[in-house]
């Protein structure tokens, strides 16, 4: 099984901050990495696919990068609606998700 | 706009079978996506992919539940279903139906139902 880890597990940030979340796979997964945003009581929402592809309708302040085992989700300027939990997910093997990173208000 | 809606009992007794159905609207199951799937999330915890199926009926299972799970599709009703046997409290979760729209059955979950909470308790 491919294990996914994320860091940090939580972070506090202010509106306008640049935020970076890291995801690491236990083995190389090429670019088979997706990012999701989840708000309380709602299903996750796909943000980034294929490590760096921006899903239709997602604001351009979200970006993804990386390949192999190390990946990054960046929010260039945090907005009030971005406070949420973020999950990475690999689709190279049996699909699996990272444990999540909660972004809350400083 | 494709919409997914989960349905099924909210309470299941331990050792019994959990059965859920996802109804697809706004498009047909045979033309809107090649794959369809289920993901669950225990309260306050992370996400776990359970199973996917092609509209032709080929199933794919998470090894962690493979011995207990069955996924099926009914194209005539635009529905797909999940059955999980011998449930325990560890199966308590919000269950989401999803559409994998990427390279394979486990990629790019870009459409989600609202989710249904299933509690396993006597």
Short mmCIF file of C-alpha atoms in Angstrom, two decimals:
data_model
loop_
_atom_site.label_atom_id
_atom_site.label_comp_id
_atom_site.label_asym_id
_atom_site.label_seq_id
_atom_site.Cartn_x
_atom_site.Cartn_y
_atom_site.Cartn_z
CA UNK A 1 0.00 0.00 0.00
CA UNK A 2 1.07 3.56 -0.68
CA UNK A 3 1.00 5.69 2.46
CA UNK A 4 0.39 9.41 2.27
CA UNK A 5 1.53 11.93 4.86
CA UNK A 6 0.80 15.65 5.08
CA UNK A 7 2.46 18.49 6.91
CA UNK A 8 1.60 20.38 8.87
CA UNK A 9 -1.46 18.67 10.35
CA UNK A 10 -2.86 22.11 11.11
CA UNK A 11 -1.91 25.73 10.66
CA UNK A 12 -3.19 29.13 11.61
CA UNK A 13 -3.03 31.89 9.03
CA UNK A 14 -4.44 35.31 8.25
CA UNK A 15 -6.37 36.55 5.24
CA UNK A 16 -3.87 37.47 2.56
CA UNK A 17 -1.19 35.04 3.73
CA UNK A 18 0.59 32.68 1.38
CA UNK A 19 -0.04 29.12 2.58
CA UNK A 20 1.87 25.99 1.62
CA UNK A 21 0.85 22.43 2.45
CA UNK A 22 3.11 19.46 1.77
CA UNK A 23 2.13 15.92 0.88
CA UNK A 24 4.56 13.00 0.71
CA UNK A 25 4.03 9.51 -0.71
CA UNK A 26 5.78 6.41 0.65
CA UNK A 27 6.90 5.54 -2.91
CA UNK A 28 7.01 7.28 -6.23
CA UNK A 29 3.56 8.01 -7.64
CA UNK A 30 4.67 10.02 -10.67
CA UNK A 31 2.13 12.87 -10.96
CA UNK A 32 -0.86 10.83 -9.79
CA UNK A 33 -1.76 13.24 -7.01
CA UNK A 34 -4.95 15.19 -6.39
CA UNK A 35 -5.89 17.82 -3.81
CA UNK A 36 -9.29 18.35 -2.19
CA UNK A 37 -10.79 21.01 0.08
CA UNK A 38 -13.41 20.06 2.64
CA UNK A 39 -15.54 22.38 4.76
CA UNK A 40 -17.46 21.15 7.82
CA UNK A 41 -20.56 19.16 6.96
CA UNK A 42 -19.80 19.20 3.23
CA UNK A 43 -18.27 16.70 0.83
CA UNK A 44 -14.74 17.32 -0.38
CA UNK A 45 -14.23 19.48 -3.46
CA UNK A 46 -11.56 18.70 -6.05
CA UNK A 47 -9.05 21.53 -6.41
CA UNK A 48 -6.02 20.13 -8.22
CA UNK A 49 -5.61 16.98 -10.33
CA UNK A 50 -2.53 15.38 -11.80
CA UNK A 51 -0.36 17.26 -9.28
CA UNK A 52 -0.69 20.63 -11.02
CA UNK A 53 -3.91 20.78 -13.05
CA UNK A 54 -6.41 23.35 -11.83
CA UNK A 55 -9.93 21.92 -11.70
CA UNK A 56 -12.53 23.95 -13.60
CA UNK A 57 -14.10 26.64 -11.46
CA UNK A 58 -11.34 26.66 -8.84
CA UNK A 59 -9.75 30.09 -8.22
CA UNK A 60 -6.28 30.61 -9.64
CA UNK A 61 -4.85 31.41 -6.19
CA UNK A 62 -4.70 27.62 -5.74
CA UNK A 63 -1.77 25.84 -7.36
CA UNK A 64 -0.08 22.47 -7.08
CA UNK A 65 3.37 21.21 -7.84
CA UNK A 66 5.61 18.19 -7.44
CA UNK A 67 6.19 14.72 -8.79
CA UNK A 68 7.55 11.44 -7.54
CA UNK A 69 7.10 11.46 -3.78
CA UNK A 70 6.89 15.14 -2.78
CA UNK A 71 4.01 17.48 -3.59
CA UNK A 72 2.87 20.93 -2.58
CA UNK A 73 -0.43 22.79 -2.51
CA UNK A 74 -0.07 26.58 -2.41
CA UNK A 75 -2.71 29.19 -1.75
CA UNK A 76 -1.17 32.44 -2.92
CA UNK A 77 -3.38 34.80 -0.93
CA UNK A 78 -5.65 33.19 1.64
CA UNK A 79 -9.29 34.25 1.46
CA UNK A 80 -11.97 33.89 4.17
CA UNK A 81 -13.64 31.07 2.25
CA UNK A 82 -10.39 29.07 2.18
CA UNK A 83 -10.46 28.15 5.86
CA UNK A 84 -11.04 24.41 5.59
CA UNK A 85 -9.31 21.03 5.70
CA UNK A 86 -7.18 20.00 2.74
CA UNK A 87 -6.49 16.41 1.67
CA UNK A 88 -4.09 14.97 -0.85
CA UNK A 89 -4.96 11.72 -2.63
CA UNK A 90 -2.86 9.38 -4.75
CA UNK A 91 -4.29 7.42 -7.66
CA UNK A 92 -1.14 5.53 -8.64
CA UNK A 93 -2.04 2.39 -6.67
CA UNK A 94 -5.02 1.53 -4.50
CA UNK A 95 -6.42 5.04 -3.98
CA UNK A 96 -5.52 6.57 -0.64
CA UNK A 97 -5.74 9.94 1.05
CA UNK A 98 -3.46 11.89 3.31
CA UNK A 99 -4.63 12.57 6.88
CA UNK A 100 -5.54 16.17 6.11
CA UNK A 101 -4.31 19.67 6.98
CA UNK A 102 -6.68 21.98 8.79
CA UNK A 103 -6.29 25.67 7.97
CA UNK A 104 -7.87 27.99 10.49
CA UNK A 105 -7.91 31.65 11.31
CA UNK A 106 -5.02 33.13 13.25
CA UNK B 1 -25.25 19.19 -14.00
CA UNK B 2 -24.66 15.64 -12.81
CA UNK B 3 -25.98 15.02 -9.30
CA UNK B 4 -25.46 12.07 -6.99
CA UNK B 5 -27.74 11.17 -4.08
CA UNK B 6 -27.05 8.47 -1.50
CA UNK B 7 -29.87 6.57 0.16
CA UNK B 8 -30.12 3.79 2.72
CA UNK B 9 -30.59 3.06 6.42
CA UNK B 10 -28.91 5.42 8.84
CA UNK B 11 -28.61 2.75 11.52
CA UNK B 12 -27.31 -0.79 11.11
CA UNK B 13 -26.81 -3.39 13.82
CA UNK B 14 -23.40 -4.98 14.38
CA UNK B 15 -22.77 -8.12 12.28
CA UNK B 16 -25.50 -7.14 9.82
CA UNK B 17 -25.16 -5.84 6.24
CA UNK B 18 -24.94 -2.18 5.29
CA UNK B 19 -26.64 -1.44 1.96
CA UNK B 20 -26.53 1.90 0.19
CA UNK B 21 -27.71 3.11 -3.21
CA UNK B 22 -26.55 6.10 -5.21
CA UNK B 23 -29.00 7.59 -7.67
CA UNK B 24 -27.59 9.58 -10.57
CA UNK B 25 -29.55 12.47 -12.04
CA UNK B 26 -28.79 15.06 -14.68
CA UNK B 27 -27.29 12.40 -16.91
CA UNK B 28 -27.26 8.67 -17.45
CA UNK B 29 -24.91 6.32 -15.67
CA UNK B 30 -23.79 4.77 -18.96
CA UNK B 31 -22.80 8.05 -20.62
CA UNK B 32 -21.82 10.51 -17.88
CA UNK B 33 -18.84 8.69 -16.45
CA UNK B 34 -16.96 5.44 -17.09
CA UNK B 35 -16.45 4.81 -13.38
CA UNK B 36 -18.55 5.27 -10.24
CA UNK B 37 -17.42 4.82 -6.66
CA UNK B 38 -17.83 5.00 -2.90
CA UNK B 39 -15.71 6.79 -0.31
CA UNK B 40 -16.32 6.95 3.44
CA UNK B 41 -15.29 9.21 6.29
CA UNK B 42 -15.63 8.23 9.96
CA UNK B 43 -16.80 11.14 12.12
CA UNK B 44 -13.95 13.57 12.68
CA UNK B 45 -11.52 11.48 10.65
CA UNK B 46 -10.06 11.20 7.16
CA UNK B 47 -11.24 9.75 3.87
CA UNK B 48 -11.10 6.14 2.73
CA UNK B 49 -11.82 4.89 -0.78
CA UNK B 50 -13.96 1.74 -0.57
CA UNK B 51 -14.77 0.62 -4.11
CA UNK B 52 -15.40 1.66 -7.69
CA UNK B 53 -17.19 0.08 -10.63
CA UNK B 54 -17.26 0.72 -14.35
CA UNK B 55 -20.63 1.27 -15.95
CA UNK B 56 -20.04 -2.08 -17.66
CA UNK B 57 -19.92 -3.73 -14.25
CA UNK B 58 -16.19 -4.31 -13.57
CA UNK B 59 -15.57 -3.84 -9.81
CA UNK B 60 -12.50 -2.56 -8.00
CA UNK B 61 -12.15 -2.94 -4.21
CA UNK B 62 -9.97 -1.61 -1.44
CA UNK B 63 -8.07 -4.61 -0.07
CA UNK B 64 -8.92 -3.44 3.47
CA UNK B 65 -12.60 -4.33 2.94
CA UNK B 66 -12.46 -6.60 -0.11
CA UNK B 67 -13.73 -9.69 1.73
CA UNK B 68 -16.85 -7.87 2.97
CA UNK B 69 -17.86 -5.49 0.16
CA UNK B 70 -19.82 -5.74 -3.07
CA UNK B 71 -20.43 -2.92 -5.53
CA UNK B 72 -22.95 -3.18 -8.34
CA UNK B 73 -24.48 -1.03 -11.03
CA UNK B 74 -27.99 -0.88 -12.52
CA UNK B 75 -27.86 1.15 -15.71
CA UNK B 76 -31.60 0.82 -16.27
CA UNK B 77 -32.25 2.74 -13.06
CA UNK B 78 -29.18 5.01 -13.23
CA UNK B 79 -28.11 3.68 -9.84
CA UNK B 80 -25.13 1.97 -8.30
CA UNK B 81 -25.01 0.27 -4.93
CA UNK B 82 -22.70 -0.73 -2.09
CA UNK B 83 -23.10 -3.66 0.23
CA UNK B 84 -20.84 -4.16 3.27
CA UNK B 85 -21.18 -7.35 5.30
CA UNK B 86 -20.50 -8.08 8.96
CA UNK B 87 -20.33 -4.46 10.01
CA UNK B 88 -18.80 -3.26 13.26
CA UNK B 89 -18.62 0.12 14.98
CA UNK B 90 -15.52 0.81 12.90
CA UNK B 91 -17.75 1.01 9.83
CA UNK B 92 -19.63 3.99 11.26
CA UNK B 93 -19.02 6.79 8.80
CA UNK B 94 -20.41 9.25 6.31
CA UNK B 95 -20.60 7.36 3.02
CA UNK B 96 -20.21 9.36 -0.20
CA UNK B 97 -20.89 8.25 -3.74
CA UNK B 98 -18.48 9.77 -6.23
CA UNK B 99 -17.49 9.90 -9.88
CA UNK B 100 -13.84 9.14 -10.66
CA UNK B 101 -13.17 11.11 -13.83
CA UNK B 102 -9.46 10.71 -14.25
CA UNK B 103 -7.02 8.16 -15.55
CA UNK B 104 -8.51 5.20 -13.69
CA UNK B 105 -11.13 4.04 -11.22
CA UNK B 106 -9.49 5.85 -8.33
CA UNK B 107 -8.54 9.15 -9.88
CA UNK B 108 -9.92 12.68 -9.86
CA UNK B 109 -13.09 12.40 -7.79
CA UNK B 110 -14.75 15.48 -9.22
CA UNK B 111 -18.38 14.89 -8.30
CA UNK B 112 -19.63 13.91 -4.83
CA UNK B 113 -22.99 13.19 -3.29
CA UNK B 114 -23.86 15.05 -0.09
CA UNK B 115 -23.09 11.95 1.94
CA UNK B 116 -25.14 9.80 4.27
CA UNK B 117 -24.21 8.98 7.85
CA UNK B 118 -24.43 5.31 8.70
CA UNK B 119 -24.12 4.40 12.37
CA UNK B 120 -23.41 0.84 13.44
CA UNK B 121 -24.98 0.26 16.83
CA UNK B 122 -27.27 -2.16 18.57
#
